[in-house]
Amino acid sequence: METYVMALDQGTTSSRAILFNRAGGIVSRAQRPFRQIYPKPGWVEHDPMEIWATERQSMAEAVDAAHIDPKRIAAIGITNQRETTVVWDARTGEPVYNAIVWQCRRTAPICDRLRADGLEETVTEKTGLLLDAYFSGTKLRWLLDTVPGLRRRAEAGELRCGTVDSWLIWNLTGGKVHVTDYSNASRTMLFNIHTLTWDADLCRALDIPMCLLPQPVPNCQEFGRVAENIPGLEALAGIPICGSAGDQPAALFGQACFAPGQAKNTYGTGCFTLMNVGNVPVRSKNGLVTSVGWSWKGETTYALEGSVFNAGSAIQWLRDELGLIQSAPECDRLAESVPDSGGVVVVPAFTGLGAPYWDMYARGTIVGLTRGTTRAHIARAVLESIAFQVTDLVRAMDEDAPCPITVLRVDGGASVSDIMMQIQADLLRIGVDRPDQVETTAFGAAAMAGLSAGVWSGMEELEGLRRSQCVFRPLRDEAACAADYARWRRAVDRSRNWIENEL
């Protein structure tokens, strides 16, 4: 009898649930968007209750659409937007404030103070991260320092905190389980990736009461079971939650990058390039970070990572804020209608620049406009900006890693863009491999849960499920691509110096 695994893919703009069969095929899926809240420039928030409600609705809809007996679902896996921070009441489960999203830059001044106190080297040595507002630790510090009465309640043990994986597991288990997996924990700036424990010194330096924090656990194991009487999920009661990973390591796992040196890039709201570096963390010299990829059967795999803050969000900006396009496919059609960007370069530093620059104060820039510039040129420049940022990451990774990346496996919503994948191959001068199953993030979470539940026998079986849909090869002249990339780097310099230029 066929068995299934459900993946909860809780992203930055929507909550999804996908049912997979043993062949790795999608049986059904459901998706619910939720609000993006921007209280001030550079601030981004989500309503945690809206996250939970939309995920719960997606689960119920996916089961209904599959027309299967829910008892044939062997396990549930979770993957989530990382670094986004939630604090809630331990007794009622009510959030005490909106979730502060990974994109939010409000804690940049806290990072500056910690850097001035000499904490940066300690953070990098213990956590593999850089001292940046991107990560969860300073978000939690801001909440405790800013929301009236919160620190007192935290120190009294009345509150719980976590990233979105913890928030979902807490709700799915009826408040019985407060855990986080190693991959999510390693993005908080509070977790020692060498000992796989919360670091007391870092918690003390950031003034975080450790009683708030969830228990860190490996990615593949039973965390708990779906509680009874959750509205809309009554039929799923008792199903084990067996896998959890942040969205990017889940995608690395779902892309079957099980061998050191294999790499993938996810094109989503942001872009995230990860390379499997094996069982020993690699310290970057080029602005990348090191995190836990996954832990399975007592063996921990680490990943070297570069993060781009704004990728697909730049296409959304064209659609929602500028009104130049009606949909993402229209962006592709416009970009394909011109041979190049006409000299236009867009740097989408709406919330600063991530790796390898780590500039919290950079701002978006458009250069090269002429009277002949059309919306097609701007659309192409936006697609190119995404590919340029990934090129920055891969170049940095090639310098850090013992061997260069020879093929880049790709996934995420924007990876369906043929023109952008071709631009990417031209810039990198290597193959860009898009699988026939582009839902690799969700499948990675399902695969972890299925491994734990015995649906799949091991990584060899999972590797056999991955098949390439298309491999894009470099076509454009290398010298022309190098000139475009040099133009990009000059535009980045302008975006980083915008305050000085303005003054």
Short mmCIF file of C-alpha atoms in Angstrom, two decimals:
data_model
loop_
_atom_site.label_atom_id
_atom_site.label_comp_id
_atom_site.label_asym_id
_atom_site.label_seq_id
_atom_site.Cartn_x
_atom_site.Cartn_y
_atom_site.Cartn_z
CA MET A 1 0.00 0.00 0.00
CA GLU A 2 1.35 3.43 -0.98
CA THR A 3 2.60 5.66 1.82
CA TYR A 4 3.10 9.41 1.73
CA VAL A 5 5.14 12.09 3.41
CA MET A 6 3.87 15.62 3.97
CA ALA A 7 6.21 18.61 3.81
CA LEU A 8 5.35 21.94 5.37
CA ASP A 9 7.19 24.64 3.44
CA GLN A 10 6.77 27.80 5.48
CA GLY A 11 8.32 30.56 3.40
CA THR A 12 8.76 34.31 3.58
CA THR A 13 5.62 35.19 1.63
CA SER A 14 3.42 32.07 1.86
CA SER A 15 2.75 28.86 3.75
CA ARG A 16 2.57 25.65 1.75
CA ALA A 17 1.91 21.97 2.28
CA ILE A 18 2.97 19.32 -0.24
CA LEU A 19 2.30 15.58 -0.23
CA PHE A 20 4.98 13.38 -1.79
CA ASN A 21 4.81 9.69 -2.68
CA ARG A 22 7.70 7.20 -2.39
CA ALA A 23 8.84 8.00 -5.93
CA GLY A 24 9.37 11.62 -4.90
CA GLY A 25 6.40 12.74 -6.97
CA ILE A 26 3.96 15.42 -5.86
CA VAL A 27 0.52 14.05 -5.08
CA SER A 28 -1.06 17.34 -4.01
CA ARG A 29 -0.16 20.77 -2.77
CA ALA A 30 -1.80 23.82 -1.28
CA GLN A 31 -0.56 27.33 -0.65
CA ARG A 32 -1.76 30.35 1.30
CA PRO A 33 -0.09 33.79 1.18
CA PHE A 34 0.18 36.01 4.22
CA ARG A 35 0.81 39.70 4.84
CA GLN A 36 4.17 41.42 4.72
CA ILE A 37 4.33 44.13 7.38
CA TYR A 38 6.70 47.10 6.95
CA PRO A 39 6.41 49.36 10.03
CA LYS A 40 9.42 51.51 9.03
CA PRO A 41 11.94 51.59 6.17
CA GLY A 42 14.15 48.51 6.45
CA TRP A 43 11.83 46.85 9.01
CA VAL A 44 9.98 43.64 8.06
CA GLU A 45 7.50 41.72 10.23
CA HIS A 46 5.04 38.83 10.01
CA ASP A 47 2.04 37.95 12.16
CA PRO A 48 2.93 34.56 13.78
CA MET A 49 -0.74 33.64 14.15
CA GLU A 50 -1.24 34.27 10.44
CA ILE A 51 1.74 32.00 9.70
CA TRP A 52 0.20 29.24 11.81
CA ALA A 53 -3.30 29.72 10.38
CA THR A 54 -2.14 29.67 6.75
CA GLU A 55 0.05 26.62 7.33
CA ARG A 56 -2.80 24.79 9.04
CA GLN A 57 -5.16 25.66 6.19
CA SER A 58 -2.62 24.51 3.61
CA MET A 59 -2.20 21.17 5.36
CA ALA A 60 -5.94 20.52 5.40
CA GLU A 61 -6.35 21.56 1.76
CA ALA A 62 -3.45 19.37 0.59
CA VAL A 63 -4.94 16.32 2.28
CA ASP A 64 -8.39 17.03 0.82
CA ALA A 65 -6.94 17.49 -2.67
CA ALA A 66 -5.03 14.18 -2.49
CA HIS A 67 -8.17 12.10 -1.85
CA ILE A 68 -6.21 9.68 0.34
CA ASP A 69 -6.67 8.16 3.76
CA PRO A 70 -4.69 10.52 6.07
CA LYS A 71 -3.53 7.48 8.04
CA ARG A 72 -1.31 6.61 5.07
CA ILE A 73 0.81 9.70 5.75
CA ALA A 74 3.86 8.20 7.42
CA ALA A 75 5.48 11.41 8.60
CA ILE A 76 5.59 15.19 8.41
CA GLY A 77 8.71 17.22 7.62
CA ILE A 78 9.11 20.95 8.15
CA THR A 79 11.20 23.51 6.31
CA ASN A 80 11.04 27.19 7.06
CA GLN A 81 12.27 30.72 6.48
CA ARG A 82 15.33 30.91 8.71
CA GLU A 83 16.39 33.60 11.22
CA THR A 84 12.82 34.95 11.54
CA THR A 85 12.24 35.24 15.28
CA VAL A 86 9.07 34.61 17.31
CA VAL A 87 8.44 35.04 21.05
CA TRP A 88 5.27 33.68 22.63
CA ASP A 89 3.57 33.07 25.98
CA ALA A 90 4.44 29.60 27.31
CA ARG A 91 0.99 29.13 28.85
CA THR A 92 -1.37 30.55 26.22
CA GLY A 93 0.76 30.17 23.09
CA GLU A 94 -0.05 33.77 22.13
CA PRO A 95 2.76 35.73 20.43
CA VAL A 96 3.90 38.77 22.38
CA TYR A 97 4.93 40.70 19.25
CA ASN A 98 5.05 40.22 15.50
CA ALA A 99 7.76 37.92 14.14
CA ILE A 100 10.85 39.89 13.14
CA VAL A 101 11.76 38.64 9.66
CA TRP A 102 15.20 37.64 8.46
CA GLN A 103 15.23 40.58 6.03
CA CYS A 104 14.71 43.14 8.80
CA ARG A 105 17.59 45.57 9.43
CA ARG A 106 16.36 47.26 12.62
CA THR A 107 19.08 45.66 14.74
CA ALA A 108 22.02 47.01 12.73
CA PRO A 109 22.87 49.49 15.55
CA ILE A 110 22.97 46.60 18.04
CA CYS A 111 25.44 44.82 15.76
CA ASP A 112 27.55 47.97 15.59
CA ARG A 113 27.72 48.15 19.39
CA LEU A 114 28.63 44.48 19.72
CA ARG A 115 31.31 44.91 17.09
CA ALA A 116 32.71 47.89 18.96
CA ASP A 117 32.82 45.69 22.07
CA GLY A 118 35.06 43.26 20.20
CA LEU A 119 32.57 40.40 19.86
CA GLU A 120 32.86 39.79 16.12
CA GLU A 121 35.76 37.32 16.20
CA THR A 122 34.09 35.29 18.96
CA VAL A 123 30.85 35.11 16.97
CA THR A 124 32.61 33.90 13.84
CA GLU A 125 34.80 31.38 15.65
CA LYS A 126 31.95 29.76 17.57
CA THR A 127 28.99 30.09 15.21
CA GLY A 128 30.52 30.23 11.72
CA LEU A 129 28.51 33.41 11.13
CA LEU A 130 29.27 37.09 10.82
CA LEU A 131 27.97 39.72 13.21
CA ASP A 132 24.98 40.95 11.23
CA ALA A 133 21.35 41.96 11.73
CA TYR A 134 20.37 39.10 9.41
CA PHE A 135 20.71 36.52 12.19
CA SER A 136 18.27 35.87 15.02
CA GLY A 137 20.27 36.77 18.13
CA THR A 138 20.04 40.54 17.82
CA LYS A 139 16.37 40.32 16.83
CA LEU A 140 15.66 38.55 20.12
CA ARG A 141 17.78 41.08 22.01
CA TRP A 142 15.76 43.93 20.42
CA LEU A 143 12.47 42.36 21.47
CA LEU A 144 13.62 41.88 25.07
CA ASP A 145 14.95 45.42 25.25
CA THR A 146 12.04 47.14 23.51
CA VAL A 147 8.71 45.44 24.30
CA PRO A 148 7.57 46.60 27.78
CA GLY A 149 7.80 43.89 30.44
CA LEU A 150 9.20 41.28 28.08
CA ARG A 151 12.60 40.83 29.73
CA ARG A 152 11.03 40.37 33.16
CA ARG A 153 8.64 37.74 31.79
CA ALA A 154 11.46 36.00 29.95
CA GLU A 155 13.64 35.77 33.04
CA ALA A 156 10.64 34.42 35.00
CA GLY A 157 10.31 31.54 32.51
CA GLU A 158 6.92 32.71 31.23
CA LEU A 159 7.95 32.94 27.58
CA ARG A 160 9.30 30.76 24.77
CA CYS A 161 11.16 31.84 21.66
CA GLY A 162 12.35 30.26 18.47
CA THR A 163 12.59 30.43 14.74
CA VAL A 164 9.57 29.41 12.66
CA ASP A 165 10.35 25.67 12.91
CA SER A 166 10.01 25.90 16.70
CA TRP A 167 6.80 27.91 16.40
CA LEU A 168 5.20 25.34 14.08
CA ILE A 169 6.31 22.29 16.10
CA TRP A 170 5.02 23.91 19.30
CA ASN A 171 1.60 24.48 17.72
CA LEU A 172 1.41 21.13 15.94
CA THR A 173 2.13 19.27 19.18
CA GLY A 174 -0.33 21.32 21.21
CA GLY A 175 2.43 23.12 23.10
CA LYS A 176 4.12 19.92 24.28
CA VAL A 177 7.40 20.20 22.36
CA HIS A 178 9.83 23.12 22.28
CA VAL A 179 12.73 22.21 20.00
CA THR A 180 14.73 23.50 17.07
CA ASP A 181 16.83 21.50 14.63
CA TYR A 182 20.60 22.04 14.36
CA SER A 183 20.39 23.81 10.99
CA ASN A 184 17.99 26.47 12.28
CA ALA A 185 19.84 26.80 15.60
CA SER A 186 23.07 27.46 13.71
CA ARG A 187 21.55 30.64 12.20
CA THR A 188 20.79 32.35 15.50
CA MET A 189 24.29 33.64 16.38
CA LEU A 190 23.81 31.90 19.75
CA PHE A 191 24.69 28.30 18.76
CA ASN A 192 28.14 26.75 18.83
CA ILE A 193 28.44 24.71 15.64
CA HIS A 194 31.40 22.75 17.03
CA THR A 195 29.67 21.52 20.20
CA LEU A 196 26.10 21.61 18.77
CA THR A 197 24.85 23.42 21.87
CA TRP A 198 23.72 26.89 22.85
CA ASP A 199 26.76 28.94 23.81
CA ALA A 200 26.49 30.41 27.31
CA ASP A 201 29.10 33.10 26.61
CA LEU A 202 27.27 34.37 23.53
CA CYS A 203 23.91 34.32 25.29
CA ARG A 204 25.48 36.34 28.08
CA ALA A 205 27.05 38.80 25.65
CA LEU A 206 23.70 39.36 23.91
CA ASP A 207 21.84 39.34 27.26
CA ILE A 208 19.57 36.44 26.23
CA PRO A 209 18.11 34.27 29.07
CA MET A 210 18.83 30.67 28.04
CA CYS A 211 15.54 29.47 29.55
CA LEU A 212 13.81 31.06 26.54
CA LEU A 213 15.58 28.90 23.99
CA PRO A 214 14.31 25.64 22.46
CA GLN A 215 16.22 22.37 22.79
CA PRO A 216 18.54 21.84 19.78
CA VAL A 217 18.05 18.42 18.15
CA PRO A 218 19.26 16.53 15.04
CA ASN A 219 17.28 16.99 11.82
CA CYS A 220 16.05 13.43 11.36
CA GLN A 221 14.22 12.07 14.37
CA GLU A 222 10.74 12.07 15.85
CA PHE A 223 10.15 15.43 17.53
CA GLY A 224 6.55 14.80 18.52
CA ARG A 225 3.15 13.98 17.08
CA VAL A 226 0.29 16.09 15.80
CA ALA A 227 -2.00 16.86 18.71
CA GLU A 228 -5.68 16.02 18.80
CA ASN A 229 -8.38 18.59 18.22
CA ILE A 230 -6.39 21.08 16.16
CA PRO A 231 -9.12 22.79 14.08
CA GLY A 232 -9.02 21.43 10.55
CA LEU A 233 -6.30 18.87 11.32
CA GLU A 234 -8.29 16.37 13.35
CA ALA A 235 -7.66 13.64 10.75
CA LEU A 236 -3.88 14.12 11.11
CA ALA A 237 -3.75 13.60 14.87
CA GLY A 238 -0.99 11.21 15.90
CA ILE A 239 1.13 11.54 12.73
CA PRO A 240 4.81 11.91 13.72
CA ILE A 241 6.83 15.03 12.92
CA CYS A 242 10.13 13.42 11.93
CA GLY A 243 12.18 15.94 9.96
CA SER A 244 13.04 19.60 10.12
CA ALA A 245 15.56 21.90 8.47
CA GLY A 246 15.87 25.52 7.45
CA ASP A 247 14.85 26.14 3.87
CA GLN A 248 18.36 26.32 2.40
CA PRO A 249 19.90 23.18 3.94
CA ALA A 250 16.62 21.42 3.12
CA ALA A 251 17.11 22.43 -0.52
CA LEU A 252 20.73 21.21 -0.43
CA PHE A 253 19.43 17.89 0.89
CA GLY A 254 16.57 17.80 -1.61
CA GLN A 255 19.07 18.41 -4.45
CA ALA A 256 20.94 15.28 -3.30
CA CYS A 257 24.13 17.26 -2.66
CA PHE A 258 25.33 14.55 -0.31
CA ALA A 259 29.02 14.62 -1.30
CA PRO A 260 31.49 17.33 -0.27
CA GLY A 261 31.96 19.86 -3.07
CA GLN A 262 28.43 19.61 -4.45
CA ALA A 263 26.54 22.92 -4.48
CA LYS A 264 23.12 24.40 -5.19
CA ASN A 265 21.50 27.81 -5.44
CA THR A 266 17.91 28.56 -4.53
CA TYR A 267 16.23 31.46 -6.33
CA GLY A 268 13.49 32.63 -4.00
CA THR A 269 12.76 35.88 -2.21
CA GLY A 270 16.51 35.91 -1.71
CA CYS A 271 19.23 33.76 -3.27
CA PHE A 272 21.17 31.20 -1.29
CA THR A 273 24.19 29.29 -2.54
CA LEU A 274 25.27 26.35 -0.39
CA MET A 275 28.14 23.91 -0.77
CA ASN A 276 28.46 20.65 1.14
CA VAL A 277 31.85 20.83 2.88
CA GLY A 278 31.61 17.54 4.76
CA ASN A 279 31.97 16.79 8.44
CA VAL A 280 34.37 19.60 9.34
CA PRO A 281 33.27 23.26 9.18
CA VAL A 282 35.23 25.50 6.79
CA ARG A 283 35.92 29.06 7.87
CA SER A 284 35.44 31.53 5.04
CA LYS A 285 37.94 34.25 4.16
CA ASN A 286 35.61 35.83 1.62
CA GLY A 287 32.48 36.92 3.41
CA LEU A 288 30.65 33.58 3.44
CA VAL A 289 29.29 31.80 6.50
CA THR A 290 29.33 28.21 7.72
CA SER A 291 26.25 26.50 9.15
CA VAL A 292 25.03 23.02 9.96
CA GLY A 293 23.50 21.41 6.89
CA TRP A 294 21.99 18.40 8.63
CA SER A 295 22.65 15.73 11.22
CA TRP A 296 21.70 12.10 10.55
CA LYS A 297 22.67 8.98 12.48
CA GLY A 298 25.12 10.90 14.64
CA GLU A 299 27.01 12.44 11.70
CA THR A 300 26.85 16.19 11.11
CA THR A 301 27.30 17.70 7.64
CA TYR A 302 28.29 21.35 7.32
CA ALA A 303 27.62 23.81 4.51
CA LEU A 304 29.45 26.88 3.28
CA GLU A 305 26.84 29.48 2.40
CA GLY A 306 26.38 32.83 0.73
CA SER A 307 23.13 34.73 1.06
CA VAL A 308 21.57 37.36 -1.19
CA PHE A 309 18.86 39.37 0.55
CA ASN A 310 16.83 40.47 -2.49
CA ALA A 311 16.34 38.31 -5.58
CA GLY A 312 12.76 37.29 -6.35
CA SER A 313 11.71 40.23 -4.20
CA ALA A 314 13.22 42.48 -6.88
CA ILE A 315 10.81 41.00 -9.42
CA GLN A 316 7.97 41.55 -6.94
CA TRP A 317 9.14 45.16 -6.62
CA LEU A 318 8.82 45.61 -10.41
CA ARG A 319 5.29 44.24 -10.19
CA ASP A 320 3.90 45.63 -6.94
CA GLU A 321 5.71 48.91 -6.33
CA LEU A 322 6.63 50.10 -9.85
CA GLY A 323 3.77 48.49 -11.77
CA LEU A 324 6.04 47.74 -14.75
CA ILE A 325 4.87 44.11 -15.01
CA GLN A 326 1.74 42.17 -14.12
CA SER A 327 3.45 38.85 -13.39
CA ALA A 328 6.86 37.19 -13.15
CA PRO A 329 6.48 35.50 -16.57
CA GLU A 330 5.94 38.95 -18.09
CA CYS A 331 9.32 39.97 -16.69
CA ASP A 332 10.88 37.10 -18.64
CA ARG A 333 9.05 38.02 -21.84
CA LEU A 334 10.14 41.65 -21.60
CA ALA A 335 13.75 40.66 -20.86
CA GLU A 336 13.79 38.31 -23.86
CA SER A 337 12.56 41.11 -26.14
CA VAL A 338 15.87 43.00 -25.92
CA PRO A 339 19.38 41.65 -26.59
CA ASP A 340 20.82 43.22 -23.42
CA SER A 341 19.97 45.72 -20.69
CA GLY A 342 21.11 48.70 -22.74
CA GLY A 343 23.73 49.53 -20.14
CA VAL A 344 21.24 49.64 -17.26
CA VAL A 345 22.39 48.04 -13.99
CA VAL A 346 20.07 47.49 -11.01
CA VAL A 347 21.47 46.79 -7.53
CA PRO A 348 18.46 45.61 -5.47
CA ALA A 349 19.94 46.45 -2.07
CA PHE A 350 16.51 47.26 -0.61
CA THR A 351 17.51 45.86 2.80
CA GLY A 352 21.28 46.15 2.48
CA LEU A 353 23.66 43.72 0.80
CA GLY A 354 24.39 40.21 2.02
CA ALA A 355 27.39 38.07 1.14
CA PRO A 356 30.11 38.72 0.27
CA TYR A 357 29.70 42.42 1.14
CA TRP A 358 27.68 42.33 4.38
CA ASP A 359 26.81 46.00 4.12
CA MET A 360 23.79 46.74 6.31
CA TYR A 361 23.57 50.32 5.08
CA ALA A 362 23.74 49.84 1.30
CA ARG A 363 20.63 50.92 -0.61
CA GLY A 364 19.13 50.08 -3.97
CA THR A 365 20.62 51.73 -7.03
CA ILE A 366 19.82 52.04 -10.76
CA VAL A 367 22.55 53.34 -13.04
CA GLY A 368 22.94 53.68 -16.80
CA LEU A 369 19.50 55.12 -17.60
CA THR A 370 19.12 56.99 -20.91
CA ARG A 371 16.15 58.46 -22.76
CA GLY A 372 16.09 55.24 -24.76
CA THR A 373 15.71 53.02 -21.69
CA THR A 374 12.49 51.01 -21.75
CA ARG A 375 10.77 48.83 -19.19
CA ALA A 376 12.18 45.84 -21.09
CA HIS A 377 15.72 47.02 -20.35
CA ILE A 378 14.85 47.47 -16.68
CA ALA A 379 13.22 44.02 -16.53
CA ARG A 380 16.33 42.45 -18.03
CA ALA A 381 18.57 44.41 -15.66
CA VAL A 382 16.61 43.06 -12.69
CA LEU A 383 17.06 39.46 -13.88
CA GLU A 384 20.74 40.16 -14.48
CA SER A 385 21.07 41.62 -10.97
CA ILE A 386 19.98 38.30 -9.50
CA ALA A 387 22.50 36.39 -11.62
CA PHE A 388 25.25 38.89 -10.79
CA GLN A 389 24.68 38.40 -7.07
CA VAL A 390 24.89 34.63 -7.39
CA THR A 391 28.09 35.06 -9.40
CA ASP A 392 29.52 37.03 -6.47
CA LEU A 393 28.72 34.10 -4.17
CA VAL A 394 30.13 31.37 -6.41
CA ARG A 395 33.36 33.29 -6.97
CA ALA A 396 33.79 33.70 -3.22
CA MET A 397 33.00 30.03 -2.66
CA ASP A 398 35.56 28.90 -5.25
CA GLU A 399 38.21 30.86 -3.33
CA ASP A 400 37.24 29.36 0.04
CA ALA A 401 36.61 25.73 -0.90
CA PRO A 402 39.34 23.18 -1.74
CA CYS A 403 37.86 22.53 -5.19
CA PRO A 404 35.87 24.75 -7.58
CA ILE A 405 32.19 24.27 -8.33
CA THR A 406 31.85 22.65 -11.75
CA VAL A 407 28.04 22.45 -11.90
CA LEU A 408 25.50 24.54 -10.01
CA ARG A 409 22.25 22.77 -9.13
CA VAL A 410 19.36 25.24 -9.01
CA ASP A 411 15.85 25.39 -7.61
CA GLY A 412 13.30 27.83 -6.24
CA GLY A 413 10.45 29.70 -7.87
CA ALA A 414 12.60 31.96 -10.07
CA SER A 415 14.66 29.04 -11.40
CA VAL A 416 11.85 28.36 -13.90
CA SER A 417 13.10 31.41 -15.82
CA ASP A 418 15.03 30.05 -18.81
CA ILE A 419 16.51 33.43 -19.67
CA MET A 420 17.82 33.99 -16.16
CA MET A 421 19.32 30.51 -15.97
CA GLN A 422 21.06 31.13 -19.30
CA ILE A 423 22.41 34.48 -18.06
CA GLN A 424 23.64 32.65 -14.96
CA ALA A 425 25.46 29.99 -16.97
CA ASP A 426 27.07 32.66 -19.16
CA LEU A 427 28.35 34.61 -16.14
CA LEU A 428 29.61 31.58 -14.21
CA ARG A 429 31.05 29.75 -17.27
CA ILE A 430 29.77 26.43 -15.85
CA GLY A 431 26.67 24.28 -16.28
CA VAL A 432 23.47 25.26 -14.46
CA ASP A 433 21.49 22.10 -13.68
CA ARG A 434 17.73 22.48 -13.12
CA PRO A 435 15.99 19.30 -11.91
CA ASP A 436 12.62 18.11 -13.11
CA GLN A 437 11.47 18.41 -9.48
CA VAL A 438 11.93 22.10 -8.64
CA GLU A 439 10.24 21.71 -5.23
CA THR A 440 13.56 20.63 -3.78
CA THR A 441 13.21 22.59 -0.53
CA ALA A 442 9.95 20.89 0.37
CA PHE A 443 11.23 17.54 -0.85
CA GLY A 444 14.34 17.94 1.32
CA ALA A 445 12.14 18.28 4.41
CA ALA A 446 10.03 15.33 3.29
CA ALA A 447 13.17 13.26 2.63
CA MET A 448 14.49 13.91 6.14
CA ALA A 449 11.16 12.91 7.66
CA GLY A 450 10.88 9.89 5.38
CA LEU A 451 14.37 8.70 6.29
CA SER A 452 13.51 8.85 9.97
CA ALA A 453 10.18 7.08 9.43
CA GLY A 454 11.66 4.38 7.17
CA VAL A 455 9.89 5.46 3.98
CA TRP A 456 13.27 5.60 2.22
CA SER A 457 16.18 3.30 3.06
CA GLY A 458 18.99 5.84 2.81
CA MET A 459 20.65 8.60 0.85
CA GLU A 460 21.47 6.37 -2.13
CA GLU A 461 17.78 5.76 -2.71
CA LEU A 462 17.06 9.49 -2.40
CA GLU A 463 19.87 10.34 -4.82
CA GLY A 464 18.30 8.04 -7.37
CA LEU A 465 15.10 10.08 -7.30
CA ARG A 466 16.79 13.26 -8.60
CA ARG A 467 16.68 13.80 -12.36
CA SER A 468 17.83 16.76 -14.44
CA GLN A 469 15.26 18.62 -16.50
CA CYS A 470 17.73 20.89 -18.25
CA VAL A 471 21.41 21.83 -18.05
CA PHE A 472 22.18 25.34 -19.30
CA ARG A 473 25.65 25.75 -20.83
CA PRO A 474 27.57 29.01 -21.38
CA LEU A 475 26.73 30.51 -24.78
CA ARG A 476 27.62 34.21 -24.65
CA ASP A 477 31.08 35.58 -25.32
CA GLU A 478 33.19 35.41 -22.16
CA ALA A 479 34.74 38.88 -22.64
CA ALA A 480 31.30 40.50 -22.93
CA CYS A 481 30.17 38.74 -19.75
CA ALA A 482 33.31 39.93 -17.93
CA ALA A 483 32.59 43.52 -19.00
CA ASP A 484 29.01 43.24 -17.72
CA TYR A 485 30.25 41.87 -14.40
CA ALA A 486 32.76 44.73 -14.04
CA ARG A 487 29.91 47.19 -14.63
CA TRP A 488 27.93 45.42 -11.90
CA ARG A 489 30.76 45.75 -9.38
CA ARG A 490 31.00 49.50 -10.07
CA ALA A 491 27.25 49.86 -9.48
CA VAL A 492 27.57 47.92 -6.22
CA ASP A 493 30.23 50.39 -5.07
CA ARG A 494 27.75 53.21 -5.69
CA SER A 495 25.03 51.48 -3.69
CA ARG A 496 27.42 50.99 -0.79
CA ASN A 497 28.56 54.61 -0.79
CA TRP A 498 25.15 56.20 -1.26
CA ILE A 499 25.35 58.18 2.01
CA GLU A 500 28.71 59.69 1.09
CA ASN A 501 27.54 60.40 -2.44
CA GLU A 502 24.34 62.00 -1.16
CA LEU A 503 26.26 64.22 1.22
#
